[in-house]
Short mmCIF file of C-alpha atoms in Angstrom, two decimals:
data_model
loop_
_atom_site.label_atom_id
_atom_site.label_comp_id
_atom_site.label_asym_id
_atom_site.label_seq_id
_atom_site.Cartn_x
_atom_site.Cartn_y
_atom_site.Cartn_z
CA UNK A 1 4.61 14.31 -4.22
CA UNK A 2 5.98 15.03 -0.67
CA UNK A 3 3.56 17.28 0.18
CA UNK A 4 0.49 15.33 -1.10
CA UNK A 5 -1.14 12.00 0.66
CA UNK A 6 -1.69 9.00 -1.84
CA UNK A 7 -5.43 8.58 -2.28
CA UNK A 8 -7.20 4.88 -2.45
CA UNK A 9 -7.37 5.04 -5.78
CA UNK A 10 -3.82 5.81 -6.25
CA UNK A 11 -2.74 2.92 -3.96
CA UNK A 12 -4.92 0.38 -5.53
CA UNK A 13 -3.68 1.67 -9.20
CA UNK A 14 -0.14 0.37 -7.81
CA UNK A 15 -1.42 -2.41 -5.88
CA UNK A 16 -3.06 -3.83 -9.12
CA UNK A 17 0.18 -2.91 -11.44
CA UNK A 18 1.67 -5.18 -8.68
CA UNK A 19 -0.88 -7.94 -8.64
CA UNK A 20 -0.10 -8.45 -12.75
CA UNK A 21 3.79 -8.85 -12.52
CA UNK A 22 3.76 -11.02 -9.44
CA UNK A 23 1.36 -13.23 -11.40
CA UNK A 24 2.90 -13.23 -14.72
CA UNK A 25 6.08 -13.59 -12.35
CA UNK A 26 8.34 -10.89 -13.73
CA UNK A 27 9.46 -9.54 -9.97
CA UNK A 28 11.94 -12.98 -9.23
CA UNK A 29 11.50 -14.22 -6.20
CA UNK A 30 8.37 -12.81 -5.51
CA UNK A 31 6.59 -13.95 -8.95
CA UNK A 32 7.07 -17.54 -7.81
CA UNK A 33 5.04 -17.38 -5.15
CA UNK A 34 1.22 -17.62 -6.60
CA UNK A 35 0.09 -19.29 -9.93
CA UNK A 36 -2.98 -19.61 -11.46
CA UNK A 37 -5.65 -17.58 -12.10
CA UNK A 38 -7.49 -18.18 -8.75
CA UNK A 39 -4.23 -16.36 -6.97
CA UNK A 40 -4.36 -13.42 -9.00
CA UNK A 41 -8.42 -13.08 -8.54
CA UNK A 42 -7.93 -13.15 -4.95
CA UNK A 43 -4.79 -10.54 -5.25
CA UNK A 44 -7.42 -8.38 -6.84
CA UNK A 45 -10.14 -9.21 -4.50
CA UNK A 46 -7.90 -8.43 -1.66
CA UNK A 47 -6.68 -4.94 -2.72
CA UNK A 48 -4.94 -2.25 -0.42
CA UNK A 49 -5.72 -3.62 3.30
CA UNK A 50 -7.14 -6.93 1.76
CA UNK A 51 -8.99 -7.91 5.26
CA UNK A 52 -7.44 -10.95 7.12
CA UNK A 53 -8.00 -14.05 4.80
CA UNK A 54 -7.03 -12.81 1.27
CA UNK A 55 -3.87 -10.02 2.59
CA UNK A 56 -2.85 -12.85 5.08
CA UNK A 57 -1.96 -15.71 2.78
CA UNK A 58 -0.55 -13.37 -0.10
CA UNK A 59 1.40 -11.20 2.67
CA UNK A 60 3.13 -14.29 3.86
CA UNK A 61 4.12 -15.82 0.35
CA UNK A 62 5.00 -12.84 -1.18
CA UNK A 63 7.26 -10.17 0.68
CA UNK A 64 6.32 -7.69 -2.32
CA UNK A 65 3.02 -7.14 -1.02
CA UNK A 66 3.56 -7.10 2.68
CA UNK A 67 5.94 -4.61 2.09
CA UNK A 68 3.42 -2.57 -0.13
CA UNK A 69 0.74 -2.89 2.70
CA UNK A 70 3.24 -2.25 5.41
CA UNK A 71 3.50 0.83 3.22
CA UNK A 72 -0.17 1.90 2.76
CA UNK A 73 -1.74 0.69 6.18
CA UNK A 74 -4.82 -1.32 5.98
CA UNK A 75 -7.69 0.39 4.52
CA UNK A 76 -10.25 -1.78 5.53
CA UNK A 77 -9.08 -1.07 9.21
CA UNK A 78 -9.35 2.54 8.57
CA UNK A 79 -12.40 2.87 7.02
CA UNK A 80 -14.32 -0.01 8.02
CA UNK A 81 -14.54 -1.91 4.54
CA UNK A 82 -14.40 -5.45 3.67
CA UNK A 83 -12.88 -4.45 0.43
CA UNK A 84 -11.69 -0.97 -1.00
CA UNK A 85 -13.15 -1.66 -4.55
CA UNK A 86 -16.44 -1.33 -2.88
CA UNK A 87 -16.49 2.28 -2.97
CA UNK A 88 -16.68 4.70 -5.84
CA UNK A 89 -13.83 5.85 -7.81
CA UNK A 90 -14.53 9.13 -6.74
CA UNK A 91 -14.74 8.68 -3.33
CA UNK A 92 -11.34 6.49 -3.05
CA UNK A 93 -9.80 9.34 -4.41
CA UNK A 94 -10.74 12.03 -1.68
CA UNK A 95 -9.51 9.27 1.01
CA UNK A 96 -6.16 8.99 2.06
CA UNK A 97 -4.13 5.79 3.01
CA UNK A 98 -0.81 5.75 5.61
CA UNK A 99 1.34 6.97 2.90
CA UNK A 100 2.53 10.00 0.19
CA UNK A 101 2.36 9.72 -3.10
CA UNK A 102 6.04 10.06 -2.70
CA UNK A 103 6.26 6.59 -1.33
CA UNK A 104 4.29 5.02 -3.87
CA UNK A 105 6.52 6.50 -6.55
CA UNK A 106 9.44 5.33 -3.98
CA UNK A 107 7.85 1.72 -4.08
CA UNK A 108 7.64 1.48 -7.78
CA UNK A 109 11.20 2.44 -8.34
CA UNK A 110 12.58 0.05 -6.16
CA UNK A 111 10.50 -2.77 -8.15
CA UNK A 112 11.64 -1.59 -11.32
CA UNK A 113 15.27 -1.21 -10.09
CA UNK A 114 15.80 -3.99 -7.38
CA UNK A 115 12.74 -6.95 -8.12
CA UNK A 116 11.99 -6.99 -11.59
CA UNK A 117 12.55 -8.16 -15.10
CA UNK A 118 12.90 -6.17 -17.78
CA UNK A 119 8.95 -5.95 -18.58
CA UNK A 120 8.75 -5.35 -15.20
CA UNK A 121 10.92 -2.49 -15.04
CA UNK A 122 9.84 -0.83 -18.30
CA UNK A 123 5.90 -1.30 -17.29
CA UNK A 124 7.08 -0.26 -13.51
CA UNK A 125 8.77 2.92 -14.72
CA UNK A 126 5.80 3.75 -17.41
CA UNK A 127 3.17 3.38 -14.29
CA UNK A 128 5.62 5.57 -12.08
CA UNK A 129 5.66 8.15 -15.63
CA UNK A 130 1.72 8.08 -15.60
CA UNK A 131 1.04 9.23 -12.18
CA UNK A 132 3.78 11.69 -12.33
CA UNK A 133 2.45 13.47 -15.62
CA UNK A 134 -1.18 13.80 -13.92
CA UNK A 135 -2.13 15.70 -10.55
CA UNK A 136 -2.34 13.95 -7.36
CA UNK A 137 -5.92 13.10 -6.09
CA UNK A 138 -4.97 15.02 -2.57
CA UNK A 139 -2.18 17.43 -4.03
CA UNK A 140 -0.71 19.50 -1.50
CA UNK A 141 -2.90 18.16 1.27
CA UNK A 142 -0.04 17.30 4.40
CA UNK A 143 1.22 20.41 6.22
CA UNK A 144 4.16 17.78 8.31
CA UNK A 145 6.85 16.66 6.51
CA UNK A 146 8.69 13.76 7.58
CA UNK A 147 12.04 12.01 6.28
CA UNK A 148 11.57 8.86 3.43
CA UNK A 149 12.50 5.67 3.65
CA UNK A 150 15.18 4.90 1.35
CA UNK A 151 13.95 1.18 0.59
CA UNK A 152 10.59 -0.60 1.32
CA UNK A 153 11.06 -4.48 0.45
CA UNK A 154 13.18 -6.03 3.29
CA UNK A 155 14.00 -9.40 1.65
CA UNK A 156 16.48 -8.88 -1.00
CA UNK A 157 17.23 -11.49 -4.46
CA UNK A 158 19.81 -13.23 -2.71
CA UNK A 159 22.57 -11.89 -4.87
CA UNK A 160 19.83 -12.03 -8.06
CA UNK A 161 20.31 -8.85 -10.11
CA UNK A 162 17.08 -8.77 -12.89
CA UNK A 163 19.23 -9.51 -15.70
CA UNK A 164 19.81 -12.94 -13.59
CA UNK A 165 16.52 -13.36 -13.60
CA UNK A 166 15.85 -12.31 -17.33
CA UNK A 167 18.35 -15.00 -18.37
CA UNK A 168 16.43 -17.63 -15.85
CA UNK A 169 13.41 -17.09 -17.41
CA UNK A 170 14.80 -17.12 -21.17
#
């Protein structure tokens, strides 16, 4: 995972997995920053690199997905889209975004460990499971190897561990 660049398709897959438990609010803090359906259409809209209206208002409510594009870099910079989803499966997964798949497994298993709920940990750790057990879109395609971060998502629970937040919610 080191040595392999996350495709498009690989960051969207988290970006979406994302999208779902900050709607259905099972990441704490974060959760409680959009409602309604609209919010989530325009998460899903937006996508990895969203473009300025969509990634700007959900970046600043919801330090989840700043973090996650801080991550990725914005793909409609980079390749000149107004939205990822309009290109092919196929071809979003010989593109690379600003990170390795190491960092998107990185990313997940901080939400699962640090931001969510218990469904949000168990579907967190079963996404992270999924892309582990298949190959990589661009396996083995980076020749420099750099250090990891350790942690992605700046803004912490404010003492909130998830079982906190189960109990809040129960």
């Amino acid at each position: 995972a080191g040595k392999s660049w996350a495709s498009v398709a690989e960051a969207q897959n988290l970006y979406r997995h994302l999208a779902k438990l900050t709607y259905h609010k099972h990441l704490g803090w974060d959760g409680a920053a959009l409602s309604g359906q609209h919010g989530l259409q325009r998460l899903f809209v937006g996508g990895v690199g969203a473009g300025a209206d969509a990634a700007e208002t959900y970046e600043a409510s919801s330090p989840l997905i700043s973090a996650f594009h801080r991550m990725t870099g914005d793909v409609s910079k980079l390749y000149g889209l107004a939205n990822p989803d309009a290109l092919s499966v196929k071809r979003q997964r010989t593109l690379p975004v600003s990170c390795k798949v190491y960092d998107l497994l990185n990313f997940a298993s901080e939400v699962a460990t640090h931001h969510a709920d218990e469904y949000g940990a168990r579907s967190s750790q079963a996404w992270l499971g999924t892309l582990i057990s298949g190959e990589y879109d661009l396996e083995n395609s980076c020749d420099a190897y750099v250090d990891f971060q350790d942690f992605f998502v700046d803004r912490k629970l404010d003492g909130e561990t998830a079982l906190d937040l189960q109990s809040m919610q129960g």
